[in-house]
XYZ file of C-alpha atoms in Angstrom:
619
model
C 138.505 149.774 81.951
C 138.864 148.480 78.393
C 137.261 145.062 77.347
C 139.917 142.397 77.152
C 140.002 138.770 76.601
C 140.472 136.623 79.731
C 143.440 134.157 79.821
C 142.821 130.449 79.477
C 143.872 129.896 82.979
C 141.426 132.472 84.275
C 138.639 131.053 82.301
C 139.327 127.692 83.781
C 139.549 129.049 87.367
C 136.139 130.678 86.845
C 134.658 127.358 85.559
C 136.286 125.614 88.598
C 134.265 127.808 90.839
C 131.084 126.205 89.474
C 132.353 122.609 88.750
C 134.751 122.055 91.691
C 132.867 123.212 94.923
C 134.755 120.936 97.316
C 136.949 117.667 97.263
C 133.852 115.728 96.813
C 133.193 117.452 93.647
C 136.403 116.248 92.317
C 135.836 112.684 93.301
C 132.331 112.693 91.642
C 133.769 114.109 88.414
C 136.727 111.500 88.318
C 134.394 108.516 89.112
C 131.973 109.500 86.575
C 134.833 109.590 83.992
C 135.793 106.108 85.094
C 132.341 104.798 84.788
C 132.011 106.287 81.342
C 134.972 104.547 80.305
C 133.453 101.115 81.039
C 135.423 100.456 84.356
C 134.511 97.351 86.304
C 136.646 98.440 89.230
C 137.071 101.879 90.649
C 139.664 102.706 93.495
C 139.705 105.893 95.470
C 142.327 107.088 97.757
C 142.317 110.365 99.667
C 144.242 112.250 102.225
C 143.599 115.253 104.200
C 139.875 115.180 103.378
C 140.715 115.191 99.696
C 142.626 118.500 99.965
C 146.026 116.899 100.082
C 145.382 114.032 97.833
C 142.777 112.478 95.653
C 143.707 109.373 93.497
C 141.159 107.502 91.407
C 142.188 104.380 89.521
C 139.944 102.412 87.156
C 140.396 99.539 84.710
C 138.341 101.203 81.849
C 139.077 101.681 78.221
C 142.014 104.287 78.778
C 143.024 107.338 77.050
C 145.231 107.029 73.952
C 148.513 108.869 74.167
C 147.714 111.252 71.379
C 144.395 112.277 73.087
C 145.900 113.088 76.525
C 146.433 116.797 75.663
C 142.978 117.180 74.495
C 141.651 115.443 77.619
C 142.686 118.428 79.796
C 141.462 121.096 77.237
C 138.258 122.774 77.831
C 135.096 121.580 75.899
C 136.850 118.625 74.679
C 134.913 115.191 75.304
C 134.288 111.898 73.634
C 130.850 111.520 75.261
C 128.722 113.904 73.293
C 127.215 113.855 69.810
C 126.060 116.661 67.742
C 122.673 116.272 69.629
C 122.740 118.092 72.929
C 119.256 116.539 73.754
C 120.683 112.906 73.526
C 122.878 112.688 76.571
C 123.461 109.149 77.633
C 126.581 109.420 79.697
C 127.420 110.969 83.291
C 129.893 113.412 81.904
C 129.608 115.620 78.703
C 130.630 119.139 79.207
C 134.425 118.586 78.920
C 135.123 120.977 81.830
C 136.072 118.816 84.827
C 139.625 117.990 84.137
C 140.882 121.577 83.035
C 138.858 123.009 85.841
C 140.659 120.802 88.527
C 144.041 121.320 86.784
C 143.693 125.170 87.040
C 143.401 125.081 90.780
C 145.496 121.919 91.796
C 148.334 119.730 90.698
C 146.832 117.183 88.455
C 148.400 114.195 86.656
C 146.857 111.699 84.442
C 148.406 108.256 83.602
C 146.549 106.054 81.231
C 146.966 102.941 79.082
C 144.512 101.628 76.499
C 143.719 97.852 75.964
C 145.820 97.743 72.868
C 148.746 100.048 73.937
C 152.171 98.795 74.429
C 152.836 101.284 77.095
C 151.272 104.006 79.264
C 151.663 107.729 78.912
C 151.262 110.520 81.403
C 150.529 114.206 81.295
C 150.372 116.828 84.062
C 148.856 120.237 84.846
C 149.808 122.368 87.862
C 147.591 125.557 88.382
C 146.704 125.755 84.702
C 150.378 125.157 83.358
C 150.351 122.025 81.225
C 153.481 119.742 81.044
C 154.519 117.601 78.059
C 153.278 114.049 77.550
C 155.806 111.454 78.640
C 156.026 107.684 78.824
C 154.840 106.003 82.122
C 154.317 102.544 83.495
C 150.829 101.467 84.267
C 148.337 98.691 83.753
C 145.272 99.006 81.546
C 142.961 101.876 82.430
C 143.490 105.385 83.904
C 144.890 106.886 87.123
C 144.122 110.304 87.872
C 145.958 112.001 90.802
C 145.048 115.371 92.309
C 147.302 116.989 95.024
C 147.175 120.176 96.817
C 143.540 121.177 95.710
C 142.829 124.865 95.590
C 146.574 125.697 96.050
C 146.286 128.144 93.173
C 143.184 129.871 94.676
C 143.986 130.015 98.438
C 140.684 131.995 99.015
C 138.754 128.930 98.370
C 140.437 127.006 101.139
C 139.026 129.239 103.781
C 135.447 128.156 102.858
C 136.393 124.342 103.243
C 135.056 122.494 106.414
C 137.227 120.123 108.538
C 138.881 116.979 107.365
C 136.146 114.780 108.930
C 133.357 116.653 107.140
C 135.185 116.732 103.863
C 135.854 112.999 104.130
C 132.185 112.173 104.936
C 131.124 114.279 101.962
C 133.333 112.000 99.764
C 131.996 108.772 101.144
C 128.419 110.119 100.415
C 129.293 110.858 96.795
C 130.765 107.378 96.184
C 127.867 105.619 97.818
C 125.369 107.516 95.905
C 127.208 106.677 92.646
C 127.709 103.071 93.685
C 124.035 102.314 94.031
C 123.408 103.119 90.409
C 126.294 100.789 89.288
C 125.828 97.525 91.323
C 127.974 95.679 88.754
C 131.074 97.773 89.563
C 133.372 97.352 92.530
C 134.205 100.396 94.356
C 136.950 100.947 97.055
C 137.507 104.102 99.046
C 140.689 104.161 101.400
C 143.210 106.495 102.686
C 144.979 107.734 105.803
C 142.157 109.869 107.002
C 139.423 107.053 106.841
C 138.583 103.501 107.091
C 138.321 101.507 104.045
C 135.090 101.275 102.152
C 134.831 98.211 100.025
C 131.758 97.611 97.883
C 132.124 94.379 96.009
C 130.463 93.812 92.752
C 126.854 92.794 93.370
C 125.797 92.160 89.731
C 123.179 93.594 87.520
C 119.558 93.412 87.705
C 116.993 94.116 90.469
C 118.514 91.581 92.814
C 122.071 92.937 92.321
C 120.766 96.351 92.851
C 119.158 95.473 96.103
C 122.256 93.837 97.236
C 124.259 96.933 96.477
C 121.607 98.993 98.355
C 122.048 96.730 101.336
C 125.755 97.287 101.220
C 125.313 101.108 101.212
C 122.393 101.681 103.399
C 122.576 98.448 105.870
C 120.926 95.204 105.925
C 117.879 96.569 107.649
C 116.580 98.463 104.677
C 115.719 95.550 102.340
C 113.909 93.879 105.201
C 111.876 97.083 105.826
C 111.300 98.331 102.321
C 108.638 97.984 99.673
C 109.441 97.491 95.893
C 108.336 100.138 93.385
C 107.672 99.466 89.655
C 105.344 101.736 87.850
C 105.233 103.360 84.320
C 103.313 106.232 82.696
C 103.566 107.868 79.407
C 107.039 106.567 78.805
C 108.477 107.337 82.157
C 109.462 104.326 84.283
C 110.020 104.355 88.032
C 111.766 101.461 89.869
C 113.238 101.042 93.359
C 112.496 100.721 96.940
C 110.790 102.728 99.698
C 110.750 102.197 103.458
C 107.714 101.057 105.301
C 106.258 104.169 107.410
C 107.568 102.686 110.673
C 111.146 102.601 109.251
C 112.118 106.312 108.946
C 114.946 108.682 109.634
C 115.459 112.092 111.382
C 116.619 113.685 107.995
C 116.431 112.982 104.240
C 120.213 112.042 103.797
C 119.183 108.461 102.897
C 116.781 109.600 100.115
C 118.605 108.471 96.836
C 117.300 109.613 93.470
C 118.564 108.690 89.935
C 117.603 110.003 86.430
C 118.847 107.611 83.789
C 121.494 106.434 86.183
C 122.580 109.933 87.207
C 122.429 110.671 90.990
C 120.595 113.896 91.243
C 119.198 116.135 94.275
C 116.103 117.390 92.731
C 113.417 119.299 94.704
C 110.552 118.064 92.545
C 111.495 114.519 93.429
C 112.125 115.306 97.044
C 108.750 117.091 97.201
C 107.002 114.082 95.649
C 108.429 111.675 98.148
C 107.454 114.047 100.992
C 103.853 114.229 99.580
C 103.507 110.483 99.083
C 104.381 109.864 102.844
C 102.325 112.882 104.235
C 99.651 110.703 105.671
C 101.992 108.141 107.409
C 105.039 110.152 108.650
C 105.295 113.201 110.959
C 106.850 116.337 109.738
C 110.127 115.789 111.356
C 110.627 112.294 110.135
C 111.746 111.255 106.513
C 111.302 108.097 104.436
C 114.312 105.902 103.185
C 114.179 105.870 99.437
C 116.154 104.493 96.565
C 114.314 105.612 93.340
C 115.286 105.189 89.679
C 113.551 107.060 86.922
C 114.091 106.159 83.391
C 113.053 108.158 80.373
C 113.856 109.427 77.195
C 116.865 111.835 77.341
C 115.239 114.200 75.184
C 112.510 115.036 77.722
C 114.911 115.761 80.610
C 117.478 118.490 80.823
C 120.530 117.585 82.727
C 122.527 120.607 81.525
C 121.032 123.016 84.122
C 124.056 123.430 86.213
C 127.782 122.548 85.675
C 127.599 120.142 88.738
C 124.778 118.125 86.940
C 123.059 117.706 90.284
C 119.844 119.511 89.111
C 117.537 118.229 86.283
C 114.582 119.765 84.661
C 111.658 117.656 83.199
C 109.486 118.609 80.326
C 106.436 117.428 82.198
C 107.019 117.917 85.840
C 103.609 117.081 86.699
C 103.700 113.754 85.048
C 106.859 112.783 87.049
C 105.512 114.111 90.313
C 102.225 112.302 89.850
C 104.019 109.036 88.965
C 106.122 109.116 92.021
C 103.222 109.963 94.383
C 100.806 107.547 92.937
C 103.395 104.607 92.764
C 104.496 105.062 96.430
C 100.985 105.411 97.678
C 99.736 102.285 95.818
C 102.766 100.238 96.931
C 102.066 101.349 100.522
C 98.383 100.453 100.166
C 99.375 97.000 98.618
C 101.945 96.141 101.063
C 99.606 95.168 103.871
C 100.402 95.596 107.429
C 103.973 95.362 108.431
C 106.111 96.403 111.502
C 109.653 97.680 111.106
C 112.165 94.887 112.288
C 114.046 97.590 114.276
C 111.102 97.892 116.573
C 111.628 94.215 117.813
C 115.470 94.945 118.211
C 114.553 97.920 120.362
C 112.217 95.930 122.414
C 114.718 92.995 122.935
C 117.408 95.633 124.135
C 114.892 97.153 126.429
C 114.173 93.646 128.047
C 117.831 92.771 128.502
C 119.044 93.157 132.199
C 120.845 96.596 132.576
C 119.685 97.986 129.439
C 119.793 101.952 129.516
C 116.306 103.438 129.468
C 115.465 106.133 126.870
C 112.949 108.589 127.979
C 111.477 111.048 125.709
C 111.648 114.610 127.230
C 108.217 115.594 126.006
C 105.063 114.601 124.409
C 105.761 112.273 121.356
C 105.203 114.164 118.011
C 103.174 116.936 119.723
C 100.837 114.426 121.267
C 99.619 114.771 124.756
C 100.614 111.778 127.015
C 98.375 108.776 127.336
C 97.576 109.651 130.893
C 96.658 113.348 130.053
C 94.609 112.250 127.093
C 92.644 109.987 129.304
C 92.047 112.483 131.934
C 91.056 114.947 129.367
C 88.480 112.445 127.965
C 86.711 112.078 131.366
C 86.135 108.997 133.341
C 83.489 107.749 130.900
C 86.272 107.039 128.426
C 85.418 106.293 124.727
C 81.777 107.224 123.774
C 80.970 105.108 120.676
C 78.117 107.518 119.827
C 80.512 110.303 119.121
C 82.913 108.379 116.951
C 82.732 109.388 113.346
C 82.791 105.916 112.055
C 82.666 103.589 115.178
C 84.924 100.924 113.602
C 84.966 99.008 116.690
C 81.134 98.282 116.211
C 81.556 97.059 112.729
C 83.216 93.780 113.498
C 80.910 92.460 116.212
C 77.641 94.260 115.880
C 75.829 90.986 114.684
C 77.782 88.683 116.824
C 80.121 87.491 114.249
C 83.464 87.669 116.118
C 82.330 87.179 119.749
C 81.938 83.588 120.172
C 85.157 82.428 118.141
C 87.321 85.217 119.299
C 86.302 84.688 122.918
C 87.490 81.195 122.470
C 90.777 82.406 121.111
C 90.974 84.740 124.122
C 90.235 82.119 126.716
C 92.683 79.631 125.259
C 95.496 81.562 126.731
C 99.357 80.768 126.317
C 99.559 79.412 129.692
C 97.227 76.615 129.199
C 98.539 73.128 128.979
C 99.614 71.481 125.655
C 96.637 69.295 125.683
C 94.268 72.404 126.095
C 96.038 74.194 123.121
C 95.811 71.126 120.931
C 92.136 71.120 121.563
C 91.489 74.615 120.370
C 88.871 74.772 117.694
C 89.398 75.550 114.073
C 88.313 79.226 114.453
C 90.879 79.812 117.167
C 93.619 78.419 114.898
C 92.281 80.636 112.121
C 92.751 83.806 114.383
C 96.229 82.684 115.326
C 97.113 82.463 111.785
C 96.340 85.994 110.881
C 98.951 88.871 110.682
C 98.227 90.280 114.120
C 96.885 87.110 115.703
C 94.416 86.657 118.616
C 94.055 89.069 121.459
C 95.221 87.615 124.804
C 95.185 90.468 127.101
C 95.043 94.348 127.657
C 97.948 95.732 129.464
C 97.739 99.181 131.360
C 94.353 99.768 129.612
C 96.120 100.856 126.481
C 98.213 98.048 125.100
C 96.655 94.912 123.541
C 98.743 91.921 123.710
C 98.031 89.432 120.832
C 99.475 86.144 119.789
C 100.243 84.658 116.362
C 101.605 81.353 115.454
C 105.067 82.413 115.614
C 105.210 85.928 117.439
C 103.891 88.180 120.106
C 102.223 91.575 119.154
C 101.791 94.430 121.246
C 99.217 97.091 119.880
C 98.720 100.634 120.826
C 95.030 100.738 121.022
C 94.688 104.544 120.778
C 97.255 104.894 117.807
C 95.729 101.953 115.974
C 92.148 103.211 116.300
C 93.123 106.758 115.294
C 94.546 105.606 111.999
C 91.455 103.436 111.382
C 89.062 106.527 111.957
C 91.323 108.881 110.011
C 91.297 106.498 106.995
C 87.483 106.188 107.207
C 87.103 109.894 107.323
C 89.567 110.627 104.490
C 87.810 108.118 102.258
C 84.357 109.885 102.904
C 85.987 113.260 102.332
C 87.589 112.379 98.967
C 84.771 110.219 97.633
C 82.561 113.088 97.120
C 82.452 116.908 96.743
C 83.723 118.715 99.913
C 80.805 120.624 101.467
C 81.469 124.496 101.138
C 80.359 127.696 102.769
C 79.340 130.699 100.851
C 81.112 133.875 101.896
C 78.840 136.871 102.652
C 81.001 139.008 100.575
C 83.441 137.599 97.881
C 87.279 137.775 98.867
C 89.181 139.579 96.121
C 92.818 138.294 96.030
C 95.176 140.278 93.951
C 97.711 138.073 92.133
C 100.360 138.237 89.276
C 98.300 137.674 86.106
C 99.958 134.391 85.388
C 99.123 133.064 88.935
C 95.557 134.156 88.425
C 95.576 132.157 85.101
C 96.889 129.025 86.699
C 94.271 129.166 89.348
C 91.501 129.612 86.796
C 92.842 126.543 84.978
C 92.460 124.459 88.098
C 88.947 125.868 89.294
C 87.218 122.709 88.629
C 89.534 120.642 90.894
C 89.438 123.404 93.529
C 85.624 123.429 93.536
C 85.589 119.820 94.229
C 87.476 120.409 97.434
C 84.996 123.272 98.330
C 86.917 126.329 96.979
C 84.928 128.306 94.382
C 87.082 130.812 92.632
C 86.605 132.841 89.328
C 88.724 135.329 87.494
C 88.274 139.007 88.508
C 90.081 141.028 85.901
C 93.553 140.326 84.675
C 95.553 140.034 87.983
C 92.985 138.957 90.590
C 90.617 136.200 91.588
C 87.243 136.302 93.569
C 86.715 133.521 96.169
C 82.947 133.019 96.712
C 83.006 129.745 98.657
C 85.650 127.953 101.073
C 85.609 124.391 102.462
C 83.357 124.194 105.428
C 85.964 122.244 107.341
C 88.417 125.041 107.338
C 85.929 127.237 109.300
C 87.337 130.892 109.473
C 90.391 130.820 107.319
C 92.830 133.280 106.067
C 91.572 133.244 102.336
C 94.279 135.446 101.032
C 97.216 133.285 102.296
C 95.350 130.139 101.167
C 94.909 131.289 97.588
C 98.595 132.580 97.405
C 99.863 129.387 98.732
C 97.981 127.448 96.082
C 99.168 129.777 93.387
C 102.783 129.008 94.458
C 102.255 125.235 94.583
C 100.646 125.288 91.189
C 103.480 127.409 89.690
C 106.040 124.751 91.252
C 104.376 121.390 90.843
C 101.293 122.098 88.922
C 99.001 120.519 91.761
C 96.579 121.800 94.401
C 97.771 119.578 97.160
C 98.114 122.394 99.651
C 94.269 122.269 99.994
C 93.875 118.723 100.191
C 96.623 118.405 102.813
C 94.828 121.156 104.921
C 91.646 119.110 104.693
C 93.459 116.044 105.587
C 95.062 117.597 108.652
C 91.658 118.515 109.961
C 90.416 114.906 109.357
C 93.436 113.586 111.366
C 92.617 116.028 114.228
C 89.013 114.768 114.263
C 90.224 111.200 114.151
C 92.459 111.802 117.167
C 89.690 113.101 119.305
C 87.067 110.588 117.986
C 89.217 107.498 118.495
C 89.172 105.005 121.588
C 91.079 106.539 124.366
C 93.890 105.238 126.329
C 92.455 103.960 129.701
C 89.494 102.400 128.101
C 89.028 98.632 129.030
C 88.129 96.365 125.881
C 86.453 93.256 125.657
C 88.116 90.335 123.939
C 85.888 90.652 120.812
C 86.426 94.484 120.687
C 90.119 93.892 120.668
C 89.992 91.130 118.042
C 87.786 93.297 115.830
C 90.446 96.013 116.042
C 93.092 93.666 115.007
C 91.107 92.499 112.147
C 90.366 96.081 110.744
C 93.993 96.933 111.211
C 94.887 94.020 108.988
C 92.459 95.307 106.314
C 93.405 98.975 106.503
C 96.389 100.228 104.395
C 98.818 102.293 106.400
C 97.686 100.949 109.893
C 101.161 100.180 110.946
C 101.561 103.911 112.007
C 99.106 106.329 113.384
C 98.426 109.758 111.830
C 101.589 111.262 113.670
C 103.870 108.705 112.332
C 104.303 106.681 115.691
C 104.136 102.833 115.171
C 100.746 101.212 116.188
C 102.258 97.942 117.067
C 105.371 95.956 117.543
C 106.008 92.350 116.692
C 108.388 90.169 118.657
C 109.091 86.708 117.016
C 109.107 83.783 119.136
C 112.810 83.011 118.245
C 113.661 86.476 119.735
C 111.839 85.818 122.900
C 113.582 82.400 123.235
C 116.928 84.114 122.888
C 116.082 86.517 125.699
C 115.573 83.466 127.806
C 118.735 81.594 126.634
C 116.739 79.033 124.941
C 118.763 79.699 121.740
């Protein structure tokens, strides 16, 4: 077959296959155009999941009549200078409108601020109509009908109307978070109206917009992030560990205001929460990265959802470090949703919810207690014995016993006579221990709330943090192999491992180059015992290639420390004295991340006095 030049329509349809994947892609491109035009209000109307109709109206700068024909021509744009590395707008490729017009019926009606009247142009399956006068207010209205009518095969790959409508909503919400000063409305015959009023600029306006999109619970259960490193700034909010989701759909990431779905950012979030969330739970995050456009490439794919950083290790390190520091500095906090669930369970006639199996792979408390033997917890076998730290010298016993004895059922005069030490305990975050229920739950009282603590889960986190700090404060003990293990690798992988050999040695893995395409492993971490050295080294090589880190080995060691903590912590079924319970509460307050155990389950639930009064009809 001879070589021939493709027609303009065919070229546009090929481009549409990359740019326009589904109706949500059309909405994304049109809304981004509206925002680039300086719109303060964007209205979206859809029908048939966007396949029958998509109409986007804005009050932006508008398109002059003489430029309408250029607006639907390929590679024509007003957003790009001669420097391809200086991209400061959402759109820049000049492909969206001609691509849409090649597979649908597209019309653009626009009027500039200084224009006496509006003008309109249409394109149907690649055929352009002449520009004609029209009636319109300032701004632009783009209407897309019968999407993919010119490429019927693409229609077979579309999902149901409900799924396409949901994808459109998600796109609008993702964009809206980055532009809190703009009002967005999404309506149509196939959906209920979504109206996101303008929330204002600045961090407060951004948080209000986040609450509009993600719900009012998120701001109350989130931690602010604000960090910078080498010209890269990170801001936003992340959820506390006890406030999580079953999927990662509520993880929003932005690079210079552009919504992205980047695997490096997603991996960094996962790594930052690795110690406090189970594998099947995901944090809720809204993160904004701001950096010089010259050091990030947004031109990786026509859909512009992927980006590439010049220094991915810097970005990943900034995200992981900032989130972990924020979690450590946030103190101990319980999710507000836990109290709501408790109130629902207390209400008469509330439906019970029973987990069909062990939570997060944990054995039941009864099974754990039976397995531990009738003797229960043996302090001599605990790796750190944190329960002994607080009261070994009698520092807690007398005062905390007073707090324990001055129970909530005593008279008002008795409570008024509590000594200063008792009042001090009541003023702490987790309060003073009042009772132990079912030999596993500590009931504590603060000045304005009731706290219920899972003693096994709480102590497990304390022991784990102590083990982890000891593990990473010095070189990890290693065991020498009788015969070195030779691992064959690609030459570039062997080179990367050699560059990280000092870091790996600190974690107990001693490697050295063994020819151009192999490494020799002479020592492995003692904690790993017998391990598959070949697989471990290959996993490390893959991770270094992707993220320039050696976190795989660190995570394996941390998992072993977590297992040791689980078996070395105080068991369910052990009776605790008042001073032991109070010592546990004080150490929880002083330990970062103690709001969840190693498996991601909450260690305590707090119920405010006002909520208790509502349960009894006092409010």
